[in-house]
Short mmCIF file of C-alpha atoms in Angstrom, two decimals:
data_model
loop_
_atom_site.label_atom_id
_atom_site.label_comp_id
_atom_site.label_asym_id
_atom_site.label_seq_id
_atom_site.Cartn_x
_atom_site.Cartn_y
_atom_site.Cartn_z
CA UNK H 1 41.87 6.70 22.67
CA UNK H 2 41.71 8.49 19.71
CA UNK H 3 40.52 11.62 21.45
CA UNK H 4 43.57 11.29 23.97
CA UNK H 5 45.76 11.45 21.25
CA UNK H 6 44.68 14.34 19.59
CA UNK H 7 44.31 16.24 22.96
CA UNK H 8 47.93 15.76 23.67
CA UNK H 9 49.00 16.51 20.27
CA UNK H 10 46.71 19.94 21.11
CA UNK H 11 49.17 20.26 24.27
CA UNK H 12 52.40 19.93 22.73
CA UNK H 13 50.86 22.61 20.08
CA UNK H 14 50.24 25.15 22.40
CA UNK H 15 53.47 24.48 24.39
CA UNK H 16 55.15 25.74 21.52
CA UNK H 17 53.84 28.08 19.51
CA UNK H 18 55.44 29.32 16.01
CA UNK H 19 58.02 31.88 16.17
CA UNK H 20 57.66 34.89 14.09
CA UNK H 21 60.99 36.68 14.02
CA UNK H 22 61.01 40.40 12.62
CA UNK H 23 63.16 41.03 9.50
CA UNK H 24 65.97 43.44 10.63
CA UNK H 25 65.25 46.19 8.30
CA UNK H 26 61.55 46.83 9.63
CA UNK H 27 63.08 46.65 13.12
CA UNK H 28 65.19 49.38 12.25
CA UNK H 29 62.47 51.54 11.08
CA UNK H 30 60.19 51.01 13.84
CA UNK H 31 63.20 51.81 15.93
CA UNK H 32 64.18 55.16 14.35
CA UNK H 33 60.93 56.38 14.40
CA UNK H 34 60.24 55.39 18.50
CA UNK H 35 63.50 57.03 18.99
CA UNK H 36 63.28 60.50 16.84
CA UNK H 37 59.87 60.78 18.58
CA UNK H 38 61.69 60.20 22.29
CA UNK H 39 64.24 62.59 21.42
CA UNK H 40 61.59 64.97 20.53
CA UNK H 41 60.09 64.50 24.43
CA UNK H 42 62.89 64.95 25.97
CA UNK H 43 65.73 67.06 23.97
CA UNK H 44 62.82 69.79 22.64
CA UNK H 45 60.64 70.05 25.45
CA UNK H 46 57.54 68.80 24.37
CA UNK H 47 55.04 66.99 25.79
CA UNK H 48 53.74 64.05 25.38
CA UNK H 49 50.60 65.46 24.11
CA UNK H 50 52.16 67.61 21.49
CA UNK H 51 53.70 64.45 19.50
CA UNK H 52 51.37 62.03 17.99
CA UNK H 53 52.90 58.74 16.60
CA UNK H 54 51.38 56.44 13.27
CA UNK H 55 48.31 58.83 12.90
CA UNK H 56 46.22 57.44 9.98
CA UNK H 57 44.41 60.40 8.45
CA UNK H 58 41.52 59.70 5.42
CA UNK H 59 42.52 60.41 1.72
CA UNK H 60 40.55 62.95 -0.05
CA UNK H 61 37.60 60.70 -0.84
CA UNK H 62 37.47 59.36 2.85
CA UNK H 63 37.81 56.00 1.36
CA UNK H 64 41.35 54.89 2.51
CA UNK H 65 43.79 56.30 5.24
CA UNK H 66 47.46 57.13 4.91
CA UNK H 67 50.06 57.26 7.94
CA UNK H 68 51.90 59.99 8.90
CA UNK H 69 54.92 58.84 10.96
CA UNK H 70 55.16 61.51 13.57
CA UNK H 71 53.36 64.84 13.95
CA UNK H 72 54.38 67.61 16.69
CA UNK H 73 51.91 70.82 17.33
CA UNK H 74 53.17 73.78 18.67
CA UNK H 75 52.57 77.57 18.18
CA UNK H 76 54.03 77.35 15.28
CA UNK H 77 52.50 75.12 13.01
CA UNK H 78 51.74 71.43 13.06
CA UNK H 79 54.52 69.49 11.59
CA UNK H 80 53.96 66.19 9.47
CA UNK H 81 57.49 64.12 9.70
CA UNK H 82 58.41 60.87 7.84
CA UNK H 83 61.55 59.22 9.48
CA UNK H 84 63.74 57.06 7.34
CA UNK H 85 66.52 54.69 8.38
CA UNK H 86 67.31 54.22 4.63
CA UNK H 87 71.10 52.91 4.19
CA UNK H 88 73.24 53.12 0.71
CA UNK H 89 72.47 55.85 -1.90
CA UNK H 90 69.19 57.35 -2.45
CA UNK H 91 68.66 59.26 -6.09
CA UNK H 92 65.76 61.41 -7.31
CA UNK H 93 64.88 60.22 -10.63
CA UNK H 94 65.18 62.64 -13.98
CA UNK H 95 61.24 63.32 -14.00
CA UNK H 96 61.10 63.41 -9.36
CA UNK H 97 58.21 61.48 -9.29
CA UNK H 98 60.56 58.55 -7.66
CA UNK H 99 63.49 58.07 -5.16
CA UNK H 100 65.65 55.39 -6.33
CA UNK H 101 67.54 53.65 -3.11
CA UNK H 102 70.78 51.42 -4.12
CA UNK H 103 72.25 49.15 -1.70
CA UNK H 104 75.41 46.93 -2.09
CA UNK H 105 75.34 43.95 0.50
CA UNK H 106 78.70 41.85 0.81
CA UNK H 107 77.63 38.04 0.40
CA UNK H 108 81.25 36.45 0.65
CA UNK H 109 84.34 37.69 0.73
CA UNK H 110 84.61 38.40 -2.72
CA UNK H 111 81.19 39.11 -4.05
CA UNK H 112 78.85 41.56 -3.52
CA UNK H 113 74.70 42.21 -4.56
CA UNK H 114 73.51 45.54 -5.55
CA UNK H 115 69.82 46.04 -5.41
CA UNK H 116 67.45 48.77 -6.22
CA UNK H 117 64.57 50.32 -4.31
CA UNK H 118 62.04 52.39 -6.00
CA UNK H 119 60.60 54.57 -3.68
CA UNK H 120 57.73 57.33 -4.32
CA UNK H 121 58.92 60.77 -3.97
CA UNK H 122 58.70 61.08 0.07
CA UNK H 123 59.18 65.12 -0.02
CA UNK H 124 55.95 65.01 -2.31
CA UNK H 125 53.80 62.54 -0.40
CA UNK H 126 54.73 64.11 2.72
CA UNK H 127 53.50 67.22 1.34
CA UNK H 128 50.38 65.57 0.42
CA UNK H 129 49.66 63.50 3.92
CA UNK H 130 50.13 67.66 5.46
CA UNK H 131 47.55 68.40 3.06
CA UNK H 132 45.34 65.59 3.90
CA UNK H 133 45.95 66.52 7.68
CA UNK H 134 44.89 70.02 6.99
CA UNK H 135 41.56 68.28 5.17
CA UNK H 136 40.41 65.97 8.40
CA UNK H 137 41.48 69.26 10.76
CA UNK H 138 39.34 71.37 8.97
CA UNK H 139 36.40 68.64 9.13
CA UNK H 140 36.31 69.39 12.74
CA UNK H 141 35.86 72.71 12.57
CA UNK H 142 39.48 74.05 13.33
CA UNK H 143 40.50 76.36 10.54
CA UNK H 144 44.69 76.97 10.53
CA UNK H 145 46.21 78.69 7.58
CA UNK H 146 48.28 76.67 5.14
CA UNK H 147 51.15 77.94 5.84
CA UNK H 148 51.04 76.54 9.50
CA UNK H 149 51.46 73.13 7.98
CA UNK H 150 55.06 72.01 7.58
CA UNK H 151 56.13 68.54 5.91
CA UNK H 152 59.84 67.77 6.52
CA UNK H 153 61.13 63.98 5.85
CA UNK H 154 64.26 63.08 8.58
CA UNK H 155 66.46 60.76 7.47
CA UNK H 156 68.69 59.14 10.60
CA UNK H 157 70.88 57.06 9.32
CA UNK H 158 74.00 58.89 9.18
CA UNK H 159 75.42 56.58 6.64
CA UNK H 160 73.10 57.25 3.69
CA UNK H 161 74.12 59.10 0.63
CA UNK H 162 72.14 61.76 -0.32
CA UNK H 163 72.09 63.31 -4.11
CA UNK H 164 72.02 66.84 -4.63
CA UNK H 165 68.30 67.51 -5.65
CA UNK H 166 67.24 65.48 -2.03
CA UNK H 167 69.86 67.25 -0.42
CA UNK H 168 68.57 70.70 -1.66
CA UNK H 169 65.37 69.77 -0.91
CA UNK H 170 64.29 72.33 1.84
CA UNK H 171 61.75 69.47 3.65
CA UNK H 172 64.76 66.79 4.11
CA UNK H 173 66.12 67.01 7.38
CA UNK H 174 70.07 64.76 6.55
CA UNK H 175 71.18 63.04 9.10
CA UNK H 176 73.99 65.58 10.77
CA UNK H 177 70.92 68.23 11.41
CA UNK H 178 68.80 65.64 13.04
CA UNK H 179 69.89 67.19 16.26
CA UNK H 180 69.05 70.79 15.05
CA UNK H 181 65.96 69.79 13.53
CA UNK H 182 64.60 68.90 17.16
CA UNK H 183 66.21 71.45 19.23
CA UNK H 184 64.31 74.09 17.04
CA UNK H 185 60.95 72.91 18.78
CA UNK H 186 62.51 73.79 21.96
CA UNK H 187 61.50 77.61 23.81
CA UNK H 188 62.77 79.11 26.21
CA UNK H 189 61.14 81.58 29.17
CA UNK H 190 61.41 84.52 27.04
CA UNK H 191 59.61 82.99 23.53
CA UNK H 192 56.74 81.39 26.12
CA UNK H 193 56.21 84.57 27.32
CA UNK H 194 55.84 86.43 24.32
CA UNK H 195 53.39 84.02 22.44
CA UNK H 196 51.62 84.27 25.64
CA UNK H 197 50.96 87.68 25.71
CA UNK H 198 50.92 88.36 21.87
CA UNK H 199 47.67 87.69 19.83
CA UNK H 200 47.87 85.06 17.43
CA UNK H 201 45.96 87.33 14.41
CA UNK H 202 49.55 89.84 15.06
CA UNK H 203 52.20 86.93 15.67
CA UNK H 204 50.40 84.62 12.83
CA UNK H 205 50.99 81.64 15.32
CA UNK H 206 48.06 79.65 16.24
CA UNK H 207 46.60 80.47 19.42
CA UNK H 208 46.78 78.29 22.69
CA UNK H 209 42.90 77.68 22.20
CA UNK H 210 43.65 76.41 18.89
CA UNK H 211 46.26 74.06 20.25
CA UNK H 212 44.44 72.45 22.70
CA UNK H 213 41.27 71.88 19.86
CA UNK H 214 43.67 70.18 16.97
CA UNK H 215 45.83 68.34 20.24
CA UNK H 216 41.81 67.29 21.09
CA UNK H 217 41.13 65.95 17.60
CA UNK H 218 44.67 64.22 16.95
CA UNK H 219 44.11 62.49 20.08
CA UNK H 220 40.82 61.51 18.68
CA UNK H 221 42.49 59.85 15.10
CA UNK H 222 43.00 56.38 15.18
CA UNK H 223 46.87 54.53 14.53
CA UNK H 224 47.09 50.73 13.43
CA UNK H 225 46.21 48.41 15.92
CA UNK H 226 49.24 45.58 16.42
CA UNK H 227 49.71 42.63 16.84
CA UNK H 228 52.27 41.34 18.52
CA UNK H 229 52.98 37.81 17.95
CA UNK H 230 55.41 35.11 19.88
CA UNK H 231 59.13 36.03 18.49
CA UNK H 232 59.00 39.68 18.55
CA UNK H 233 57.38 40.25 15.02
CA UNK H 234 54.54 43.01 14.95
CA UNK H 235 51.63 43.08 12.34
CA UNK H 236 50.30 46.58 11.93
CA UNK H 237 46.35 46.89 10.82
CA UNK H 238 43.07 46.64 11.68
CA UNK H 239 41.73 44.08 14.33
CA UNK H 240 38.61 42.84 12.83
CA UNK H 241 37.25 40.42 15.40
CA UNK H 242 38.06 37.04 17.43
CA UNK H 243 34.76 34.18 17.98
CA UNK H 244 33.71 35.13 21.32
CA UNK H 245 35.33 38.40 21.95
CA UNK H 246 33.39 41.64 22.46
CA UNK H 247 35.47 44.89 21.89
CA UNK H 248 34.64 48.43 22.68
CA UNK H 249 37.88 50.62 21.39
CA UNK H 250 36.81 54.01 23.26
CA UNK H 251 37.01 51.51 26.63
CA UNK H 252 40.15 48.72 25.68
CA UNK H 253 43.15 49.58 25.20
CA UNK H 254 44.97 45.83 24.76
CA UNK H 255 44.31 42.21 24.54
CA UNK H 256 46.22 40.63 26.35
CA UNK H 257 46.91 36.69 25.81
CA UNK H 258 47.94 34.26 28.56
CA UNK H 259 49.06 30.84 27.75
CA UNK H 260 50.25 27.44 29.09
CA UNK H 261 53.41 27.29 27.76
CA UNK H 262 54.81 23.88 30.04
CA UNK H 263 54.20 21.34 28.19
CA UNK H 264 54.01 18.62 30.76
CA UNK H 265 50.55 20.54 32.53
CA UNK H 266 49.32 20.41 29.29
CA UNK H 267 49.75 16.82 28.82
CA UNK H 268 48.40 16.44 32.31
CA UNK H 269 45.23 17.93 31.68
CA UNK H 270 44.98 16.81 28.20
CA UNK H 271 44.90 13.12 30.05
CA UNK H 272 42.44 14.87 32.07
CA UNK H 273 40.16 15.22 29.07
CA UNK H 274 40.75 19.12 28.31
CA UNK H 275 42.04 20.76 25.45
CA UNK H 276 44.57 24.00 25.44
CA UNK H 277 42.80 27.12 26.14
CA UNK H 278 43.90 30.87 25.98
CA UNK H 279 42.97 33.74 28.41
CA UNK H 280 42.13 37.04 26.89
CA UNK H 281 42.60 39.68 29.14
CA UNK H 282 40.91 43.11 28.01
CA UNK H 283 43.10 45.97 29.28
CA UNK H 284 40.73 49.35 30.12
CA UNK H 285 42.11 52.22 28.62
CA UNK H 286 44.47 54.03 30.08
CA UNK H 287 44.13 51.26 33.09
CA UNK H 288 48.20 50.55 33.64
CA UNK H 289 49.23 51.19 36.78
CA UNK H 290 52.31 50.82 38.69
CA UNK H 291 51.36 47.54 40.92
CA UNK H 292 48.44 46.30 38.97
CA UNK H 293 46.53 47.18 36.16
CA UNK H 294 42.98 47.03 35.54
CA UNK H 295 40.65 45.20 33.02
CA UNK H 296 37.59 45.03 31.89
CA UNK H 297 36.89 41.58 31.16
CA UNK H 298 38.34 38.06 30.81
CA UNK H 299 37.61 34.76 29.36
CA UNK H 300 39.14 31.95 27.92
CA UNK H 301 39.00 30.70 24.35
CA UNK H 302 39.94 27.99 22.73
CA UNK H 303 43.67 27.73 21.64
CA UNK H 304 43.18 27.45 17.97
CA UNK H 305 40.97 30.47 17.42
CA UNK H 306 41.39 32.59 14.64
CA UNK H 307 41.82 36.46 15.36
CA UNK H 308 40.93 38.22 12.38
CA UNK H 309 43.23 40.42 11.10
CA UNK H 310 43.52 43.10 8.22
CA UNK H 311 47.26 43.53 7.70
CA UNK H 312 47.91 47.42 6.12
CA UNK H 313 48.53 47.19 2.62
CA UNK H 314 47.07 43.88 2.46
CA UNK H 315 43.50 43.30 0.80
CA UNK H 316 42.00 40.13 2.29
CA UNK H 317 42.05 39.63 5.56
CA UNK H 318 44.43 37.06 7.63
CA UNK H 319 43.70 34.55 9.96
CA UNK H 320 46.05 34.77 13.01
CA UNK H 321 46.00 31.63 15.79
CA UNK H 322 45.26 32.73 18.91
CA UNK H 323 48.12 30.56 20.45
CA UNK H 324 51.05 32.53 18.06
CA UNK H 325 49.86 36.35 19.71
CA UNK H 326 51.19 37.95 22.50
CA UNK H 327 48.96 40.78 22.49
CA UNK H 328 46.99 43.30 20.71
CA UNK H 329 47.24 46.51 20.90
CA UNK H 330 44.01 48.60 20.18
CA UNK H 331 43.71 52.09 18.56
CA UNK H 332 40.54 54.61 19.16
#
């Protein structure tokens, strides 16, 4: 009896799983920077393999990686962007090692909260992730002149407040020149034509065979994996491993997690002397298709299985129910 119990107390579990809403302000970041990076595809011209989203390069010593937001390649120099959706006033401090962010939030109708972000100086560690991309190019062999490498930081909220040092900044891209900033990536028949037929050693552009070996190696450099859990939230990090799971990265592209959500078939089979199970699906890479997709492998694992997860930033590594995930999205 005892067993019974705890089977359908397993059922009603499963049936419903925590929700894990996503604070609004990290929504609004992720959103800004899928949406700069669309506008990019389809305002400038480029494509798809040109823009490369959340690429994690190594720091100097190769011990830790750093994220660079967005990065377009074209003939004229590969571009490392941070995209901000920062609201209120932003400030560069006396010494401009720090960018000090002050927002007022109304919390009744006659009192208001003031708070202050410290940020880093996002001009300077843009400046240094460019450098640090330059680093892990050169590691494979490609060799592009400094001066090829561009770090801007686009802010897209047009109601932030900018001081005059950011503003005179020549990497910060304000909010009114966002549309500009990405038109300037766009050529026309005549420019394609004349990097086509002029050497890169006279034009100082980098050369089509140059493109296609740092689009090669960027495509090559691993993002976060995610995890997307039941509620919309997303965890960015590292997928460590799940108890009987066996993951190849170069061949999956996704986990995918199916669940029994009605309670009442859960009850019935927990009478029935199972427990709640979850099927992980393994999506192949690059195996979406438009009326089925394909997979590599699938099993079933207990409901209650931890998938281990390094969250960035974080240094111990979390224990995520299987039941709470949606699905995982893998990097290389």
């Amino acid at each position: 009896m005892f067993e019974v119990a705890k089977r359908l107390k397993q059922a009603s579990q499963a049936a419903n799983p925590q929700e894990h809403l996503e604070e609004e302000h990290v929504k609004a970041g992720r959103n800004a920077e899928i949406a700069f990076a669309t506008s990019l595809r389809e305002k400038s011209g480029l494509d798809s393999s040109s823009v490369f989203c959340c690429l994690r390069v190594p720091d100097r010593y190769q011990a830790r990686k750093r994220e660079i937001d967005v990065v377009v390649v074209n003939s004229d120099g590969i571009f490392c962007i941070e995209v901000k959706c920062w609201s209120g006033s932003v400030a560069c401090s006396d010494d401009k090692s720090k960018w000090i962010q002050t927002k007022t939030r109304q919390i009744s109708t006659n009192s208001f909260t003031t708070s202050h972000i410290e940020h880093e100086n996002i001009s300077a560690e843009t400046k240094s992730k460019a450098n640090l991309l330059r680093d892990h190019i050169s590691r494979q062999e490609i060799y592009i002149p400094q001066n090829l490498y561009h770090s801007k930081v686009v802010f897209t909220n047009p109601n932030v407040q900018l001081d005059e040092t950011i503003l005179n900044d020549p990497a910060v891209v304000r909010p009114k020149e966002h549309d500009k900033f990405v038109e300037s990536f766009s050529r026309g028949y005549l420019a394609s034509f004349q990097e086509a037929m002029v050497p890169s050693w006279i034009s100082g552009k980098i050369s089509y065979s140059q493109l296609n070996q740092i689009k090669a190696a960027l495509a090559l450099t691993g993002t976060w994996d995610i995890v997307h859990l039941n509620g919309g939230k997303q965890l960015f990090g590292d997928f460590k491993g799940c108890a009987g799971i066996s993951l190849d990265r170069q061949k999956c592209e996704s986990l995918v997690f199916s669940h029994q959500r009605r309670k009442a078939v859960g009850m019935t089979w927990a009478l029935l002397g199972y427990s709640p199970q979850v099927t992980v699906s393994l999506l192949e890479r690059g195996g979406t298709g438009w009326l089925w997709n394909s997979y590599c492998a699938s099993l079933k694992i207990p409901y209650n299985t931890d998938v281990v997860f390094r969250i960035c930033g974080e240094d111990v590594d979390a224990k995520i129910p299987a039941n709470d995930i949606e699905h995982i999205s893998i990097s290389i």
